[in-house]
Amino acid sequence: MKLPKTPSLSLSGKRAFVAGASRGIGLGCAVALAEQGAHVVCAARGMDQLTEAVQAMAVEGHSAEAVQLDVADPQAVKSLLADHGPFHVVVNSAGIARHATALDTSIDDYQAVMDINVRGAFVLSAEAARGMIKAGVAGSIIHISSQMGHVGGQERAVYCASKHALEGMVKAMAIEWGPHKVRINTICPTFIRTPLAAVTLDDPERRAWVESKIKLGRVGEIEDVMGAVAYLASDASVMVTGTSLLIDGGWTAG
Ligand SMILES: NC(=O)c1ccc[n+]([C@@H]2O[C@H](COP(=O)([O-])OP(=O)(O)OC[C@H]3O[C@@H](n4cnc5c(N)ncnc54)[C@H](OP(=O)(O)O)[C@@H]3O)[C@@H](O)[C@H]2O)c1
């Protein structure tokens, strides 16, 4: 009997791009892809932290380079993807939060979150897919969305709006790019201990809310996301597109 074989998670010989790779979840994604053998082009706005991250990856024997990028600048995204692409894997972990009640949210904060979390994600996806389709690459685009793309949360109407927008955008793009074998999906974490989540997790009242909602009884760590990005980037997920992988410890289960 010929047994079926689990498709490989290896990314050997592949080129990957990670936006938001200088810290937090994005750095975890960059390391996860490099561990599977990809060369990883790492991007963020601040070059000091990004350079430090890439140097630490080199010490571990990973193949990585640093490039400066603000995903809120559409022209810069287009130039970078044209100059450094095409990529087999593109991960977008560049995102911000400006938490406040809906009644206290300023228009400036609304715009800043939407410019990065939605417009940035849109332009990056389109330019990444353009390069993949032109080169005939069966690529994988992965956005770090959030459980807040599936439910609401307190003091985060704009953040939730940005992540729900991302979820819809990914489904529509999956329909357009499926025939080209370009896949696009989201990863939706619960609260993960990173600098971005500190404003919530450092506050005892907000932390109690978080812990009461996560059925597995703890806040997430960066490592909790790394297996998911390796899976969605690899041939192990070739039939997966237009969907989201919730890493929420059961938050959205009820
Ligand atoms: N941590 C959580 O609890 C959590 C949960 C669910 C979803 N998420 C999502 O996961 C993503 C990453 O969050 P995180 O917690 O890892 O945040 P983080 O620790 O603040 O890291 C954000 C990364 O994105 C980069 N970045 C921010 N704005 C950028 C821009 N305009 N252009 C390019 N790079 C930019 C940052 O570097 P520079 O500032 O130097 O550019 C940094 O490398 C976000 O989309 C967030 O919404 C986080």
Tab-separated table of C-alpha atoms and ligand atoms in Angstrom:
chain	number	residue	atom	x	y	z
A	1	MET	CA	0.000	0.000	0.000
A	2	LYS	CA	1.298	3.468	-0.886
A	3	LEU	CA	0.871	5.703	2.142
A	4	PRO	CA	0.059	9.405	1.860
A	5	LYS	CA	2.834	11.756	2.881
A	6	THR	CA	2.501	14.974	4.892
A	7	PRO	CA	3.487	17.884	2.626
A	8	SER	CA	6.701	19.592	3.613
A	9	LEU	CA	6.881	22.695	5.812
A	10	SER	CA	10.275	23.475	4.271
A	11	LEU	CA	10.784	26.896	2.679
A	12	SER	CA	14.250	26.068	1.440
A	13	GLY	CA	15.112	28.123	-1.660
A	14	LYS	CA	12.145	30.475	-1.082
A	15	ARG	CA	12.221	34.260	-0.665
A	16	ALA	CA	10.027	35.768	2.028
A	17	PHE	CA	9.122	39.343	2.979
A	18	VAL	CA	7.907	40.374	6.430
A	19	ALA	CA	6.575	43.870	7.136
A	20	GLY	CA	6.730	44.782	10.816
A	21	ALA	CA	9.639	42.423	11.460
A	22	SER	CA	11.611	44.487	13.971
A	23	ARG	CA	9.780	43.256	17.079
A	24	GLY	CA	6.715	41.466	18.382
A	25	ILE	CA	4.724	39.059	16.237
A	26	GLY	CA	6.454	40.129	13.002
A	27	LEU	CA	9.869	39.238	14.372
A	28	GLY	CA	8.458	35.853	15.402
A	29	CYS	CA	7.150	35.375	11.846
A	30	ALA	CA	10.512	36.308	10.306
A	31	VAL	CA	12.322	33.808	12.525
A	32	ALA	CA	9.734	31.078	11.835
A	33	LEU	CA	10.163	31.480	8.064
A	34	ALA	CA	13.964	31.600	8.329
A	35	GLU	CA	13.945	28.459	10.485
A	36	GLN	CA	12.214	26.685	7.588
A	37	GLY	CA	15.009	27.774	5.239
A	38	ALA	CA	13.640	30.934	3.594
A	39	HIS	CA	15.707	34.036	2.921
A	40	VAL	CA	13.734	36.749	4.731
A	41	VAL	CA	13.636	40.423	3.745
A	42	CYS	CA	12.630	42.191	6.962
A	43	ALA	CA	10.963	45.625	6.952
A	44	ALA	CA	9.868	48.285	9.448
A	45	ARG	CA	10.111	52.058	9.811
A	46	GLY	CA	12.723	52.197	12.573
A	47	MET	CA	16.075	50.911	11.309
A	48	ASP	CA	17.871	50.602	14.687
A	49	GLN	CA	15.587	47.893	16.091
A	50	LEU	CA	15.258	46.246	12.671
A	51	THR	CA	19.030	46.042	12.187
A	52	GLU	CA	19.388	44.580	15.683
A	53	ALA	CA	16.743	41.939	14.860
A	54	VAL	CA	18.413	40.926	11.588
A	55	GLN	CA	21.811	40.753	13.278
A	56	ALA	CA	20.366	38.468	15.983
A	57	MET	CA	18.916	36.258	13.231
A	58	ALA	CA	22.316	36.096	11.507
A	59	VAL	CA	23.903	34.921	14.768
A	60	GLU	CA	21.452	31.984	14.696
A	61	GLY	CA	22.517	31.188	11.130
A	62	HIS	CA	19.384	32.596	9.489
A	63	SER	CA	19.435	34.322	6.100
A	64	ALA	CA	17.880	37.773	6.489
A	65	GLU	CA	18.279	41.397	5.436
A	66	ALA	CA	16.785	44.684	6.632
A	67	VAL	CA	14.980	47.269	4.509
A	68	GLN	CA	13.213	50.415	5.673
A	69	LEU	CA	9.526	50.735	4.827
A	70	ASP	CA	6.460	52.621	5.982
A	71	VAL	CA	3.478	50.578	4.756
A	72	ALA	CA	1.331	53.723	4.963
A	73	ASP	CA	3.323	55.122	2.019
A	74	PRO	CA	1.832	53.453	-1.105
A	75	GLN	CA	4.641	54.582	-3.424
A	76	ALA	CA	7.303	53.219	-1.079
A	77	VAL	CA	5.499	49.855	-0.908
A	78	LYS	CA	5.285	49.688	-4.711
A	79	SER	CA	8.979	50.535	-5.165
A	80	LEU	CA	10.145	48.064	-2.536
A	81	LEU	CA	8.121	45.161	-3.937
A	82	ALA	CA	9.249	45.986	-7.480
A	83	ASP	CA	12.923	46.218	-6.445
A	84	HIS	CA	13.091	43.217	-4.063
A	85	GLY	CA	10.303	40.936	-5.349
A	86	PRO	CA	8.893	38.639	-6.439
A	87	PHE	CA	8.500	36.805	-3.146
A	88	HIS	CA	7.114	33.332	-2.490
A	89	VAL	CA	5.827	34.422	0.912
A	90	VAL	CA	4.682	37.864	2.091
A	91	VAL	CA	3.709	38.418	5.727
A	92	ASN	CA	2.196	41.681	6.900
A	93	SER	CA	2.593	42.231	10.642
A	94	ALA	CA	2.852	46.027	10.412
A	95	GLY	CA	-0.036	47.321	12.461
A	96	ILE	CA	-0.905	49.833	15.135
A	97	ALA	CA	-3.597	50.402	17.767
A	98	ARG	CA	-4.860	53.676	19.248
A	99	HIS	CA	-7.298	52.423	21.844
A	100	ALA	CA	-10.042	54.721	23.158
A	101	THR	CA	-13.799	54.634	23.549
A	102	ALA	CA	-15.654	55.408	20.323
A	103	LEU	CA	-16.841	58.714	21.807
A	104	ASP	CA	-13.264	59.751	22.646
A	105	THR	CA	-11.574	58.680	19.394
A	106	SER	CA	-10.058	61.523	17.390
A	107	ILE	CA	-10.239	61.669	13.616
A	108	ASP	CA	-6.425	61.733	13.533
A	109	ASP	CA	-6.275	58.424	15.415
A	110	TYR	CA	-8.960	56.952	13.157
A	111	GLN	CA	-6.949	57.938	10.086
A	112	ALA	CA	-3.594	56.734	11.427
A	113	VAL	CA	-4.991	53.260	12.207
A	114	MET	CA	-6.788	52.956	8.872
A	115	ASP	CA	-3.795	54.209	6.850
A	116	ILE	CA	-1.542	51.480	8.258
A	117	ASN	CA	-3.877	48.583	9.118
A	118	VAL	CA	-6.136	48.773	6.046
A	119	ARG	CA	-4.660	50.895	3.250
A	120	GLY	CA	-1.141	49.591	3.962
A	121	ALA	CA	-2.398	46.003	3.944
A	122	PHE	CA	-4.303	46.614	0.709
A	123	VAL	CA	-1.376	48.102	-1.217
A	124	LEU	CA	1.107	45.542	0.119
A	125	SER	CA	-1.182	42.646	-0.858
A	126	ALA	CA	-1.828	44.015	-4.336
A	127	GLU	CA	1.826	44.710	-5.094
A	128	ALA	CA	2.922	41.347	-3.677
A	129	ALA	CA	0.321	39.512	-5.774
A	130	ARG	CA	1.200	41.548	-8.875
A	131	GLY	CA	4.816	40.353	-8.610
A	132	MET	CA	3.820	36.731	-7.918
A	133	ILE	CA	1.359	36.587	-10.822
A	134	LYS	CA	3.827	38.194	-13.257
A	135	ALA	CA	6.553	35.709	-12.273
A	136	GLY	CA	4.180	32.706	-12.193
A	137	VAL	CA	4.922	32.128	-8.507
A	138	ALA	CA	2.371	30.143	-6.469
A	139	GLY	CA	2.779	32.463	-3.501
A	140	SER	CA	1.295	32.849	-0.043
A	141	ILE	CA	0.285	36.194	1.459
A	142	ILE	CA	-0.420	36.218	5.194
A	143	HIS	CA	-1.813	39.099	7.234
A	144	ILE	CA	-1.586	39.284	10.991
A	145	SER	CA	-5.156	40.337	11.616
A	146	SER	CA	-6.703	39.765	15.073
A	147	GLN	CA	-9.477	38.015	16.928
A	148	MET	CA	-10.830	41.598	16.871
A	149	GLY	CA	-11.495	40.987	13.171
A	150	HIS	CA	-14.197	38.532	14.277
A	151	VAL	CA	-15.687	40.063	17.424
A	152	GLY	CA	-15.938	43.455	19.111
A	153	GLY	CA	-13.881	44.616	22.071
A	154	GLN	CA	-13.972	47.467	24.542
A	155	GLU	CA	-12.141	50.739	23.708
A	156	ARG	CA	-11.245	49.583	20.196
A	157	ALA	CA	-14.013	50.449	17.700
A	158	VAL	CA	-11.504	51.726	15.130
A	159	TYR	CA	-9.052	48.868	15.681
A	160	CYS	CA	-11.924	46.361	15.302
A	161	ALA	CA	-13.096	48.184	12.171
A	162	SER	CA	-9.609	47.926	10.666
A	163	LYS	CA	-9.336	44.191	11.358
A	164	HIS	CA	-12.870	43.389	10.137
A	165	ALA	CA	-11.982	45.314	6.952
A	166	LEU	CA	-8.862	43.187	6.560
A	167	GLU	CA	-10.884	39.980	6.876
A	168	GLY	CA	-13.257	41.034	4.075
A	169	MET	CA	-10.450	42.277	1.872
A	170	VAL	CA	-8.614	38.945	2.147
A	171	LYS	CA	-11.699	36.957	1.124
A	172	ALA	CA	-12.241	39.144	-1.951
A	173	MET	CA	-8.579	38.962	-2.977
A	174	ALA	CA	-8.580	35.171	-2.561
A	175	ILE	CA	-11.372	34.963	-5.151
A	176	GLU	CA	-9.417	37.090	-7.638
A	177	TRP	CA	-6.024	35.431	-7.161
A	178	GLY	CA	-6.987	31.782	-6.647
A	179	PRO	CA	-6.813	31.036	-10.392
A	180	HIS	CA	-3.175	32.232	-10.294
A	181	LYS	CA	-2.404	29.918	-7.334
A	182	VAL	CA	-1.713	32.967	-5.172
A	183	ARG	CA	-3.148	32.300	-1.713
A	184	ILE	CA	-4.050	34.920	0.879
A	185	ASN	CA	-5.092	34.292	4.485
A	186	THR	CA	-5.103	35.911	7.902
A	187	ILE	CA	-3.813	34.823	11.273
A	188	CYS	CA	-6.016	36.107	14.098
A	189	PRO	CA	-4.283	36.071	17.451
A	190	THR	CA	-5.724	36.864	20.842
A	191	PHE	CA	-3.678	39.135	23.114
A	192	ILE	CA	-0.016	38.315	22.595
A	193	ARG	CA	2.627	39.683	24.964
A	194	THR	CA	4.285	42.354	22.763
A	195	PRO	CA	4.941	46.110	23.095
A	196	LEU	CA	1.636	46.793	21.285
A	197	ALA	CA	-0.399	44.836	23.842
A	198	ALA	CA	1.345	46.382	26.867
A	199	VAL	CA	-1.199	49.207	27.195
A	200	THR	CA	-3.899	46.579	27.794
A	201	LEU	CA	-1.939	43.916	29.677
A	202	ASP	CA	-0.209	46.340	32.076
A	203	ASP	CA	-3.564	47.641	33.334
A	204	PRO	CA	-4.999	45.309	36.039
A	205	GLU	CA	-8.651	45.920	35.076
A	206	ARG	CA	-8.083	45.379	31.350
A	207	ARG	CA	-5.876	42.371	32.010
A	208	ALA	CA	-8.641	40.805	34.126
A	209	TRP	CA	-11.025	41.265	31.169
A	210	VAL	CA	-8.527	39.549	28.843
A	211	GLU	CA	-7.893	36.646	31.191
A	212	SER	CA	-11.615	36.119	31.764
A	213	LYS	CA	-12.145	35.656	28.002
A	214	ILE	CA	-9.280	33.285	27.099
A	215	LYS	CA	-10.503	29.745	27.763
A	216	LEU	CA	-7.000	28.280	27.858
A	217	GLY	CA	-6.268	30.497	30.830
A	218	ARG	CA	-3.258	32.521	29.721
A	219	VAL	CA	-2.214	35.404	27.521
A	220	GLY	CA	-0.554	34.411	24.231
A	221	GLU	CA	3.191	34.487	23.543
A	222	ILE	CA	4.917	35.242	20.236
A	223	GLU	CA	5.823	31.546	19.902
A	224	ASP	CA	2.092	30.700	19.802
A	225	VAL	CA	1.874	32.359	16.357
A	226	MET	CA	5.053	30.969	14.798
A	227	GLY	CA	3.758	27.512	13.832
A	228	ALA	CA	0.743	29.052	12.105
A	229	VAL	CA	2.835	31.306	9.885
A	230	ALA	CA	5.145	28.417	8.941
A	231	TYR	CA	2.073	26.333	8.022
A	232	LEU	CA	0.329	29.020	5.949
A	233	ALA	CA	3.587	29.860	4.146
A	234	SER	CA	4.306	26.268	3.168
A	235	ASP	CA	3.005	23.561	0.847
A	236	ALA	CA	1.258	22.026	3.876
A	237	SER	CA	-1.508	24.615	3.311
A	238	VAL	CA	-1.776	24.643	-0.514
A	239	MET	CA	-5.585	24.222	-0.400
A	240	VAL	CA	-6.071	27.027	2.149
A	241	THR	CA	-7.059	30.490	0.923
A	242	GLY	CA	-9.474	33.279	1.797
A	243	THR	CA	-9.790	32.241	5.409
A	244	SER	CA	-8.474	33.007	8.859
A	245	LEU	CA	-6.631	30.922	11.404
A	246	LEU	CA	-7.730	31.953	14.897
A	247	ILE	CA	-5.084	31.604	17.604
A	248	ASP	CA	-7.307	32.946	20.338
A	249	GLY	CA	-7.153	30.423	23.147
A	250	GLY	CA	-10.902	29.955	22.668
A	251	TRP	CA	-11.838	33.672	23.049
A	252	THR	CA	-14.294	33.615	20.130
A	253	ALA	CA	-15.706	30.173	21.017
A	254	GLY	CA	-18.196	31.846	23.314
B	1	LIG	N1	0.059	41.884	20.322
B	1	LIG	C1	-1.214	41.529	20.283
B	1	LIG	O1	-1.850	41.272	21.319
B	1	LIG	C2	-1.904	41.380	18.945
B	1	LIG	C3	-3.083	40.608	18.919
B	1	LIG	C4	-3.745	40.462	17.707
B	1	LIG	C5	-3.249	41.055	16.567
B	1	LIG	N2	-2.102	41.796	16.626
B	1	LIG	C6	-1.634	42.406	15.383
B	1	LIG	O2	-0.359	41.924	15.075
B	1	LIG	C7	0.382	42.918	14.361
B	1	LIG	C8	1.725	43.118	15.062
B	1	LIG	O3	1.470	43.515	16.395
B	1	LIG	P1	2.607	43.459	17.526
B	1	LIG	O4	1.909	43.237	18.801
B	1	LIG	O5	3.703	42.567	17.108
B	1	LIG	O6	3.069	44.996	17.480
B	1	LIG	P2	4.481	45.663	17.803
B	1	LIG	O7	5.220	44.872	18.819
B	1	LIG	O8	4.183	47.094	18.077
B	1	LIG	O9	5.274	45.538	16.407
B	1	LIG	C9	4.771	46.195	15.269
B	1	LIG	C10	5.782	46.073	14.151
B	1	LIG	O10	5.247	46.730	13.003
B	1	LIG	C11	6.131	47.778	12.600
B	1	LIG	N3	5.329	48.850	12.039
B	1	LIG	C12	4.371	49.584	12.656
B	1	LIG	N4	3.865	50.482	11.807
B	1	LIG	C13	4.503	50.304	10.618
B	1	LIG	C14	4.429	50.936	9.358
B	1	LIG	N5	3.612	51.971	9.140
B	1	LIG	N6	5.221	50.487	8.356
B	1	LIG	C15	6.075	49.463	8.566
B	1	LIG	N7	6.205	48.842	9.741
B	1	LIG	C16	5.424	49.265	10.762
B	1	LIG	C17	6.905	48.139	13.865
B	1	LIG	O11	8.147	48.769	13.610
B	1	LIG	P3	8.277	50.377	13.443
B	1	LIG	O12	7.406	50.990	14.506
B	1	LIG	O13	9.731	50.661	13.599
B	1	LIG	O14	7.796	50.670	12.063
B	1	LIG	C18	7.101	46.754	14.454
B	1	LIG	O15	8.134	46.079	13.774
B	1	LIG	C19	-0.508	44.158	14.325
B	1	LIG	O16	-1.194	44.226	13.104
B	1	LIG	C20	-1.494	43.913	15.451
B	1	LIG	O17	-2.711	44.560	15.219
B	1	LIG	C21	-1.420	41.962	17.798
